[in-house]
Structures are given as C-alpha cells and as structure tokens.
Short mmCIF file of C-alpha atoms in Angstrom, two decimals:
data_model
loop_
_atom_site.label_atom_id
_atom_site.label_comp_id
_atom_site.label_asym_id
_atom_site.label_seq_id
_atom_site.Cartn_x
_atom_site.Cartn_y
_atom_site.Cartn_z
CA MET A 18 0.00 0.00 0.00
CA THR A 19 1.58 3.28 -1.12
CA SER A 20 0.51 6.88 -1.50
CA SER A 21 2.07 10.03 -2.80
CA SER A 22 0.71 11.93 0.17
CA THR A 23 3.12 12.77 2.95
CA SER A 24 0.77 14.99 4.98
CA PRO A 25 0.78 14.42 8.74
CA THR A 26 -2.66 12.81 8.67
CA SER A 27 -1.81 10.44 5.83
CA PRO A 28 1.88 9.71 6.41
CA LEU A 29 2.48 7.07 3.74
CA ALA A 30 5.37 7.25 1.32
CA ALA A 31 7.14 4.87 -1.04
CA ALA A 32 10.87 4.38 -1.43
CA ALA A 33 12.39 2.35 -4.25
CA HIS A 34 15.85 0.82 -4.53
CA ASN A 35 17.09 -1.65 -7.13
CA GLY A 36 13.57 -2.20 -8.42
CA VAL A 37 12.18 -2.98 -4.97
CA THR A 38 9.41 -0.74 -3.64
CA ALA A 39 8.80 -0.66 0.11
CA ALA A 40 5.71 0.84 1.69
CA TYR A 41 6.82 3.15 4.48
CA PHE A 42 4.52 4.56 7.12
CA ASN A 43 5.75 7.74 8.78
CA PHE A 44 4.56 7.04 12.33
CA ARG A 45 6.27 10.19 13.57
CA GLY A 46 4.04 12.30 11.32
CA ALA A 47 0.76 10.70 12.39
CA GLU A 48 -1.54 13.11 14.24
CA ARG A 49 -4.31 10.54 14.18
CA VAL A 50 -4.63 6.83 13.45
CA PRO A 51 -5.50 6.22 9.79
CA GLU A 52 -8.20 3.71 8.91
CA SER A 53 -5.53 1.34 7.58
CA HIS A 54 -4.31 0.83 11.17
CA VAL A 55 -7.60 0.86 13.12
CA TRP A 56 -8.48 -2.55 14.56
CA LYS A 57 -12.17 -3.23 15.13
CA GLY A 58 -14.05 -6.38 16.07
CA MET A 59 -10.93 -8.25 17.06
CA HIS A 60 -11.01 -11.91 18.10
CA GLU A 61 -11.87 -12.34 21.78
CA LYS A 62 -8.23 -13.15 22.54
CA ASP A 63 -7.49 -9.59 21.43
CA THR A 64 -10.18 -8.02 23.61
CA ALA A 65 -9.72 -9.75 26.96
CA PRO A 66 -9.25 -7.22 29.77
CA VAL A 67 -5.77 -6.33 30.91
CA ALA A 68 -5.13 -7.59 34.42
CA ALA A 69 -3.15 -5.95 37.14
CA ALA A 70 -1.35 -8.09 39.71
CA ASP A 71 -3.73 -9.06 42.48
CA ALA A 72 -2.95 -8.85 46.17
CA ASP A 73 -1.31 -12.27 46.39
CA GLY A 74 0.63 -11.89 43.13
CA GLY A 75 -1.53 -14.39 41.25
CA ASP A 76 -1.40 -12.32 38.08
CA ALA A 77 2.20 -11.18 38.46
CA VAL A 78 4.41 -12.56 35.67
CA PRO A 79 6.87 -15.03 37.23
CA VAL A 80 10.47 -13.91 37.71
CA VAL A 81 13.10 -16.67 37.51
CA ASP A 82 16.64 -16.07 38.80
CA MET A 83 18.96 -18.53 37.07
CA SER A 84 22.19 -17.20 38.59
CA GLY A 85 22.65 -20.15 40.90
CA GLY A 86 21.47 -22.84 38.51
CA ASP A 87 20.48 -24.87 41.57
CA ASP A 88 17.45 -27.08 42.14
CA ALA A 89 15.38 -24.10 43.29
CA ALA A 90 16.07 -22.29 40.00
CA VAL A 91 15.23 -25.42 38.00
CA ALA A 92 11.98 -25.82 39.90
CA ALA A 93 11.11 -22.15 39.27
CA VAL A 94 11.73 -22.58 35.52
CA ALA A 95 9.49 -25.66 35.44
CA ARG A 96 6.70 -23.98 37.41
CA ALA A 97 6.73 -20.88 35.20
CA ALA A 98 6.74 -22.93 31.98
CA GLU A 99 3.91 -25.16 33.24
CA GLU A 100 1.67 -22.46 34.68
CA TRP A 101 2.37 -19.51 32.40
CA GLY A 102 4.35 -20.49 29.31
CA GLY A 103 6.41 -17.34 29.78
CA PHE A 104 8.45 -15.57 32.44
CA LEU A 105 11.02 -12.89 33.20
CA LEU A 106 14.59 -14.18 33.41
CA VAL A 107 17.16 -12.47 35.64
CA GLY A 108 20.59 -13.54 36.83
CA HIS A 109 21.29 -14.70 33.26
CA GLY A 110 24.82 -13.34 33.08
CA VAL A 111 24.37 -11.05 30.07
CA THR A 112 25.61 -7.65 31.17
CA ALA A 113 23.34 -4.62 31.29
CA GLU A 114 25.92 -2.79 29.19
CA ALA A 115 25.71 -5.38 26.39
CA LEU A 116 21.90 -5.24 26.37
CA ALA A 117 21.98 -1.43 26.35
CA ARG A 118 24.37 -1.45 23.38
CA VAL A 119 22.18 -3.65 21.24
CA GLU A 120 19.01 -1.76 22.14
CA ALA A 121 20.71 1.55 21.28
CA GLN A 122 21.81 0.19 17.89
CA ALA A 123 18.29 -1.07 17.12
CA ALA A 124 16.90 2.38 17.97
CA ARG A 125 19.51 3.98 15.71
CA LEU A 126 18.50 1.69 12.83
CA PHE A 127 14.85 2.70 13.08
CA ALA A 128 15.80 6.39 13.38
CA LEU A 129 17.42 6.32 9.92
CA PRO A 130 15.70 8.19 7.08
CA ALA A 131 13.09 6.20 5.17
CA ASP A 132 15.28 5.93 2.07
CA ASP A 133 18.12 4.37 4.07
CA LYS A 134 15.86 1.75 5.67
CA ALA A 135 14.23 1.02 2.32
CA ARG A 136 17.58 -0.17 0.97
CA GLY A 137 17.09 -3.15 3.26
CA ALA A 138 13.47 -3.75 2.26
CA ARG A 139 12.11 -7.27 2.04
CA ARG A 140 12.32 -8.44 -1.55
CA PRO A 141 9.22 -9.93 -3.16
CA GLY A 142 9.66 -13.69 -2.96
CA GLY A 143 12.97 -13.17 -1.20
CA GLY A 144 12.13 -14.95 2.01
CA ASN A 145 11.52 -13.70 5.51
CA THR A 146 14.40 -11.23 5.84
CA GLY A 147 14.75 -7.49 5.57
CA TYR A 148 13.03 -4.29 6.61
CA GLY A 149 9.27 -3.97 6.56
CA VAL A 150 6.20 -6.03 7.35
CA PRO A 151 6.72 -9.82 7.62
CA PRO A 152 4.75 -11.60 4.87
CA TYR A 153 2.36 -13.34 7.27
CA LEU A 154 1.29 -10.01 8.81
CA LEU A 155 0.18 -8.80 5.39
CA ARG A 156 -2.63 -11.35 5.60
CA TYR A 157 -4.34 -9.44 8.39
CA PRO A 158 -7.06 -6.99 7.27
CA LYS A 159 -5.37 -4.15 9.15
CA GLN A 160 -1.77 -3.06 9.66
CA MET A 161 0.23 -3.14 12.89
CA TRP A 162 1.54 -0.02 14.60
CA ALA A 163 5.15 -1.14 14.25
CA GLU A 164 8.30 -1.20 12.17
CA GLY A 165 10.36 -4.35 11.90
CA TYR A 166 13.57 -5.84 10.55
CA THR A 167 14.15 -9.62 10.37
CA PHE A 168 17.49 -11.29 9.70
CA PRO A 169 19.25 -14.63 10.27
CA PRO A 170 22.22 -14.33 12.65
CA PRO A 171 24.80 -15.84 10.25
CA ALA A 172 24.01 -13.16 7.67
CA ILE A 173 24.25 -10.04 9.84
CA ARG A 174 27.08 -8.37 7.93
CA ASP A 175 25.81 -9.26 4.46
CA GLU A 176 22.26 -8.21 5.33
CA PHE A 177 23.11 -4.79 6.72
CA ARG A 178 25.49 -3.88 3.92
CA ARG A 179 22.20 -3.18 2.13
CA VAL A 180 21.40 -0.49 4.70
CA TRP A 181 24.97 0.82 5.04
CA PRO A 182 26.54 0.12 1.61
CA ASP A 183 29.66 2.14 2.46
CA ALA A 184 30.40 -0.24 5.39
CA GLY A 185 31.50 2.68 7.53
CA ASP A 186 31.77 3.06 11.30
CA ASP A 187 27.99 3.03 11.84
CA TYR A 188 27.74 -0.28 10.00
CA HIS A 189 30.51 -1.89 12.04
CA ARG A 190 29.14 -0.66 15.37
CA PHE A 191 25.69 -1.99 14.51
CA CYS A 192 26.94 -5.38 13.31
CA SER A 193 29.25 -5.82 16.30
CA ALA A 194 26.36 -5.17 18.71
CA MET A 195 24.09 -7.65 16.87
CA GLU A 196 26.82 -10.30 16.78
CA GLU A 197 27.38 -9.85 20.51
CA TYR A 198 23.62 -10.25 21.08
CA ASP A 199 23.55 -13.39 18.94
CA SER A 200 26.49 -14.93 20.77
CA SER A 201 25.05 -14.10 24.20
CA MET A 202 21.55 -15.38 23.41
CA ARG A 203 22.81 -18.60 21.84
CA ALA A 204 24.98 -19.41 24.89
CA LEU A 205 22.11 -18.49 27.20
CA GLY A 206 19.76 -20.69 25.17
CA GLU A 207 21.97 -23.69 25.74
CA ARG A 208 22.06 -23.01 29.48
CA LEU A 209 18.30 -22.55 29.73
CA LEU A 210 17.70 -25.67 27.63
CA ALA A 211 19.83 -27.64 30.11
CA MET A 212 17.66 -26.31 32.96
CA PHE A 213 14.48 -27.23 31.09
CA PHE A 214 15.75 -30.76 30.54
CA LYS A 215 16.83 -31.10 34.15
CA ALA A 216 13.35 -30.02 35.22
CA LEU A 217 11.94 -32.72 32.95
CA GLY A 218 14.24 -35.38 34.41
CA LEU A 219 16.03 -35.74 31.07
CA ALA A 220 19.52 -34.53 31.88
CA GLY A 221 22.26 -36.98 30.94
CA ASN A 222 22.44 -39.82 28.43
CA ASP A 223 21.37 -42.36 31.05
CA ALA A 224 18.07 -40.60 31.69
CA PRO A 225 14.92 -41.43 29.72
CA GLY A 226 15.13 -39.53 26.46
CA GLY A 227 18.81 -38.78 27.08
CA GLU A 228 19.86 -39.38 23.50
CA THR A 229 17.13 -37.06 22.22
CA GLU A 230 18.14 -34.46 24.77
CA ARG A 231 21.75 -34.67 23.55
CA LYS A 232 20.74 -34.31 19.90
CA ILE A 233 18.53 -31.30 20.59
CA ARG A 234 21.22 -29.65 22.69
CA GLU A 235 23.84 -30.12 19.97
CA THR A 236 21.62 -28.88 17.14
CA LEU A 237 19.70 -26.06 18.84
CA THR A 238 19.23 -23.51 16.07
CA SER A 239 18.74 -19.77 16.07
CA SER A 240 16.48 -19.21 13.09
CA THR A 241 16.02 -15.43 13.19
CA ILE A 242 16.38 -12.21 15.12
CA HIS A 243 13.54 -9.75 14.70
CA LEU A 244 13.93 -6.09 15.65
CA ASN A 245 10.68 -4.32 16.50
CA MET A 246 10.00 -0.64 16.93
CA PHE A 247 6.58 0.22 18.37
CA PRO A 248 6.33 4.00 17.97
CA ARG A 249 4.28 6.13 20.31
CA CYS A 250 0.72 6.48 19.07
CA PRO A 251 -1.85 9.30 19.35
CA ASP A 252 -4.65 6.77 20.05
CA PRO A 253 -3.11 3.53 21.34
CA ASP A 254 -6.43 1.89 22.23
CA ARG A 255 -7.37 1.69 18.55
CA VAL A 256 -4.22 -0.01 17.25
CA VAL A 257 -2.26 -3.22 17.66
CA GLY A 258 1.52 -3.34 17.96
CA LEU A 259 1.58 -7.06 17.20
CA ALA A 260 -1.48 -9.32 16.97
CA ALA A 261 -1.96 -12.18 19.42
CA HIS A 262 -0.05 -15.33 18.45
CA THR A 263 2.09 -18.16 19.75
CA ASP A 264 5.68 -18.67 18.67
CA SER A 265 6.31 -21.79 16.62
CA GLY A 266 9.78 -22.90 17.76
CA PHE A 267 11.17 -24.16 21.08
CA PHE A 268 11.47 -20.91 23.02
CA THR A 269 12.13 -17.23 22.42
CA PHE A 270 14.22 -14.68 24.30
CA ILE A 271 12.86 -11.14 24.12
CA LEU A 272 14.85 -8.08 25.06
CA GLN A 273 12.46 -5.17 25.55
CA SER A 274 13.04 -1.56 26.48
CA PRO A 275 11.82 -0.44 29.93
CA VAL A 276 8.51 0.65 28.37
CA PRO A 277 6.03 -2.20 29.02
CA GLY A 278 4.05 -3.50 26.06
CA LEU A 279 4.25 -7.29 25.84
CA GLN A 280 1.19 -9.07 27.25
CA LEU A 281 0.60 -12.75 28.03
CA LEU A 282 -2.83 -14.36 27.85
CA ARG A 283 -4.12 -16.02 31.01
CA HIS A 284 -7.23 -18.19 31.20
CA ARG A 285 -10.19 -18.80 33.52
CA PRO A 286 -11.12 -16.05 33.03
CA ASP A 287 -9.36 -14.89 29.87
CA ARG A 288 -7.35 -11.74 30.54
CA TRP A 289 -4.14 -10.12 29.37
CA VAL A 290 -1.29 -9.61 31.82
CA THR A 291 1.36 -7.01 31.02
CA VAL A 292 5.00 -8.06 31.40
CA PRO A 293 6.79 -5.32 33.36
CA GLY A 294 9.68 -3.48 31.71
CA THR A 295 12.23 -4.70 34.23
CA PRO A 296 15.72 -3.32 33.42
CA GLY A 297 18.23 -6.07 32.69
CA ALA A 298 15.60 -8.83 32.52
CA LEU A 299 14.90 -10.96 29.46
CA ILE A 300 11.48 -12.39 28.65
CA VAL A 301 11.23 -16.10 27.85
CA VAL A 302 8.26 -17.35 25.84
CA VAL A 303 7.64 -21.09 25.31
CA GLY A 304 6.86 -22.03 21.71
CA ASP A 305 4.59 -24.62 20.12
CA LEU A 306 7.31 -27.13 19.28
CA PHE A 307 8.52 -27.16 22.89
CA HIS A 308 4.90 -27.77 23.86
CA VAL A 309 5.01 -30.79 21.53
CA LEU A 310 8.44 -31.96 22.73
CA THR A 311 7.36 -31.92 26.39
CA ASN A 312 4.08 -33.67 25.55
CA GLY A 313 2.11 -30.64 26.67
CA ARG A 314 3.76 -30.20 30.06
CA PHE A 315 5.43 -26.89 29.18
CA HIS A 316 2.83 -25.00 27.22
CA SER A 317 3.12 -22.31 24.60
CA VAL A 318 1.41 -19.03 25.37
CA PHE A 319 -0.54 -16.48 23.35
CA HIS A 320 1.11 -13.09 23.55
CA ARG A 321 0.70 -9.72 21.87
CA ALA A 322 2.22 -6.23 21.87
CA VAL A 323 0.42 -3.01 22.68
CA VAL A 324 1.72 0.51 22.19
CA ASN A 325 2.16 3.63 24.28
CA ARG A 326 0.84 7.15 23.84
CA GLU A 327 3.97 8.89 25.13
CA ARG A 328 6.97 6.65 24.50
CA ASP A 329 8.47 4.43 21.81
CA ARG A 330 9.16 0.81 22.66
CA ILE A 331 11.77 -1.55 21.21
CA SER A 332 11.73 -5.33 21.45
CA MET A 333 14.16 -7.88 20.06
CA PRO A 334 12.88 -11.48 19.88
CA TYR A 335 15.55 -14.15 19.41
CA PHE A 336 13.97 -17.39 18.19
CA LEU A 337 15.42 -20.83 19.05
CA GLY A 338 14.27 -24.17 17.73
CA PRO A 339 15.28 -27.43 16.07
CA PRO A 340 16.97 -27.75 12.67
CA ALA A 341 14.50 -27.91 9.80
CA ASP A 342 14.95 -31.63 9.15
CA MET A 343 14.53 -32.80 12.77
CA LYS A 344 11.31 -34.57 13.72
CA VAL A 345 10.17 -33.16 17.05
CA THR A 346 8.81 -36.18 18.91
CA PRO A 347 6.99 -35.93 22.26
CA LEU A 348 9.12 -37.13 25.15
CA VAL A 349 6.60 -39.24 27.03
CA ALA A 350 9.00 -39.50 29.97
CA ALA A 351 9.11 -35.72 30.32
CA GLY A 352 7.13 -35.64 33.54
CA SER A 353 3.89 -35.36 31.61
CA PRO A 354 0.75 -36.79 33.21
CA GLU A 355 0.07 -38.44 29.83
CA SER A 356 1.45 -41.99 29.51
CA LYS A 357 1.41 -41.84 25.70
CA ALA A 358 2.41 -39.28 23.11
CA VAL A 359 -0.23 -36.57 22.84
CA TYR A 360 1.12 -35.12 19.58
CA GLN A 361 2.37 -36.45 16.29
CA ALA A 362 6.06 -36.10 15.48
CA VAL A 363 6.56 -33.12 13.20
CA THR A 364 9.37 -31.04 11.67
CA TRP A 365 9.40 -27.27 11.99
CA PRO A 366 8.50 -26.72 8.28
CA GLU A 367 5.71 -29.31 8.50
CA TYR A 368 4.27 -27.56 11.53
CA MET A 369 4.52 -24.16 9.86
CA ALA A 370 2.59 -25.55 6.88
CA VAL A 371 -0.23 -26.55 9.26
CA ARG A 372 -0.23 -23.10 10.86
CA ASP A 373 -0.26 -21.47 7.46
CA LYS A 374 -3.33 -23.42 6.36
CA LEU A 375 -5.19 -22.47 9.55
CA PHE A 376 -4.35 -18.76 9.42
CA GLY A 377 -7.47 -16.66 9.92
CA THR A 378 -9.40 -19.43 11.64
CA ASN A 379 -9.94 -20.11 15.33
CA ILE A 380 -8.44 -23.58 14.98
CA SER A 381 -5.20 -24.27 16.82
CA ALA A 382 -2.41 -25.91 14.81
CA LEU A 383 -1.53 -27.90 17.94
CA SER A 384 -5.02 -29.38 17.94
CA MET A 385 -4.52 -30.57 14.36
CA ILE A 386 -1.46 -32.63 15.25
CA ARG A 387 -2.93 -34.12 18.43
CA VAL A 388 -3.05 -37.90 18.52
CA ALA A 389 -6.65 -39.11 18.79
CA LYS A 390 -7.38 -40.98 22.00
CA GLU A 391 -8.63 -44.55 21.76
CA GLU A 392 -12.14 -43.56 22.84
CA ASP A 393 -12.17 -40.92 20.09
CA LYS A 394 -11.22 -43.50 17.48
CA GLU A 395 -14.01 -45.81 18.61
CA SER A 396 -16.73 -43.15 18.61
#
C-alpha cells in the first residue's frame, strides 16, 4: 500500500531501490490513526481485559533467577513454563551494558531516514528477511503499529550492507552489537535448555530420552532475530503493535526496552497480563514445538504487543528451535501426566505448513497434530 501523500494525517510514502518498492509509514508524522491501522471487532483473545497483579501476586508474571542454577532455580523454571508459558529471566549473566548497546543500535537503525531503511526492504519472494512487514502479517485486514527488521544471525554483515553500503563506522558498530547479542543469546539458550531438561528429568544420556536431549542440545538452532519498533501512538487503544499469536519454535528470548508492552494471555477467566519493563531482565516465551516436545507439560502461550501514547518501545525477539529436518517427537517420559504421546512427530517446516493453512481461523495448529485418544477412534 503506497501513497504520494506525505501529509501528517496520511503519512504514507514509497521508497524504491534496485527495483524494490517498500511501503513506508511515517509514524512520527501521524496526528491521528488512519483507517488502515484501526483494529475493530478483534477476536476475543485480542479483547480480553488487561489484568493488574492481584494482592497475592496471582497475576504477576513469574520472575526466575537462574544465577545459581540450583534445584530451586530449575523448579522455578518448570513452574513458570507449566503455569504460564512465559516468564522474566534475571541472573542470566548477560551484562546490562551489552543489552543497552544492542538496544541503542536497534533504535539507531529505526531512526534512519526512510530511504536508508528502504535499501534493506524485504524483496518480493525473497524470504523472511529485511526491513518492513513480515509476509504473514500482510494477511491481516489491518496493519500493525510497528516497524520491523528480520534477519538470520549468520548473515548479519551481508544483510546490513544493504542499509549501510559504504560499510562505515555506523555499519561496524551496529553489526558488532548484533553479533554480541547473537552470541550471548545462543549461549544463554543452551544453558536454559539444560535447565528445562533437568526439570523434565532428562539430563544426561542415562536418563529417559537422554539421546534425544543430547541431539537437541547439539543442534539447537537460532532461526532469526527480529527487531521491532513500536512508535508512540496518538490513540493507542485503537491499534495493535503485534497481533496475538504463539511462537512456533522451542522458546524465544525477548529483550524489551523499559517501556512495558508485551502481554501474556491467562485463562479462567481470559485476561491479558502485562509483562513489566524490568531493566536487565529478558522475557522467555515457550513455543509450540517445545509444547510438543514436552508432551504438553510446558505450554506455549498467546502473547501480543500493545503501544504507548507517550513513548516508543523496542523489542528484540531471538527465536530458538530445532533444525528444519529434525522430527520433534513428544518425550513421554518428560514428567507429563500423559502416559502416551499426545502429539504427532513433526518437523518445523511441516508444523509451519499446518499453521499457514489455519491462518485466519480459530483452529489451533496444535489441535490438528494431536493424537486421537482410543475412545475418540471408537466413537
């Protein structure tokens, strides 16, 4: 969607580079929310009330301190993954200075002129990398109040040469910060995975599922990093920063600025709980394939992003999962109350194909790969 108008109330412009045209929305120039970004009649998961923490902390997002790595920390990880599917992680060992550097570089990227960012625009048919709206979000009837840039960690320097073709100091500072973030999150992912497996009773090759645990640990893959900018909005109650969804992989680390905006869905009754913007903390979100791997014991969680009237917000999800050719098979011995596999074995691409087919429906992809119980087969 492009327009020649650049007036404050219709801040759409188009920038073209190498035959690629990128729609650019000038959020800074918006004095009101245009119809293209107004969300009405959202699914009930998008309209549940936002909850504040109650007196006994029942709606307070769990905080897990992994600094000791002891049994208490392992138990806290298990409890948070079972009861919430997401939690705040502290004591993770990544310095506040390193997190501040990468957040500052992400902010600097989004502060670039539109023409500079458009050099990195997603190419038609070019996969899920680059600046702009991810392809799956284009399937929604309305647009999100957000800018984004997606890239695979191994391609950081090649990808951002498109934005900074002169490869000057700004380019090197940005790439160094992103490489440091990648290295830190990958190492942290391996540590957290070990805690997850210990909580499941699967640590060590002699434990049930030990060989599977070893294979997953050795092949844990970082598929993408996604940088999000959620600009301040003149009417935040009418827009969506990011629509409600679950992540598809094993688990996701999210670095967010101190401005709160990520919300987790809680049930009975349905309500949204805002994750606090705790300085130095990382958010962990359990994904669908970890739900499958743990036979439903650690559950994935619907989450969304809302925006702020006064302040911009940055978030940086780092997605971890299995290699594309690995069949994710439920570990029946993973402390699950189920004595048999609840889900079919599936690869990441196979699962994404199921999700893709169900987009726009109220049908869960997890429900489509559930193994029918014997009584269901007989009925």
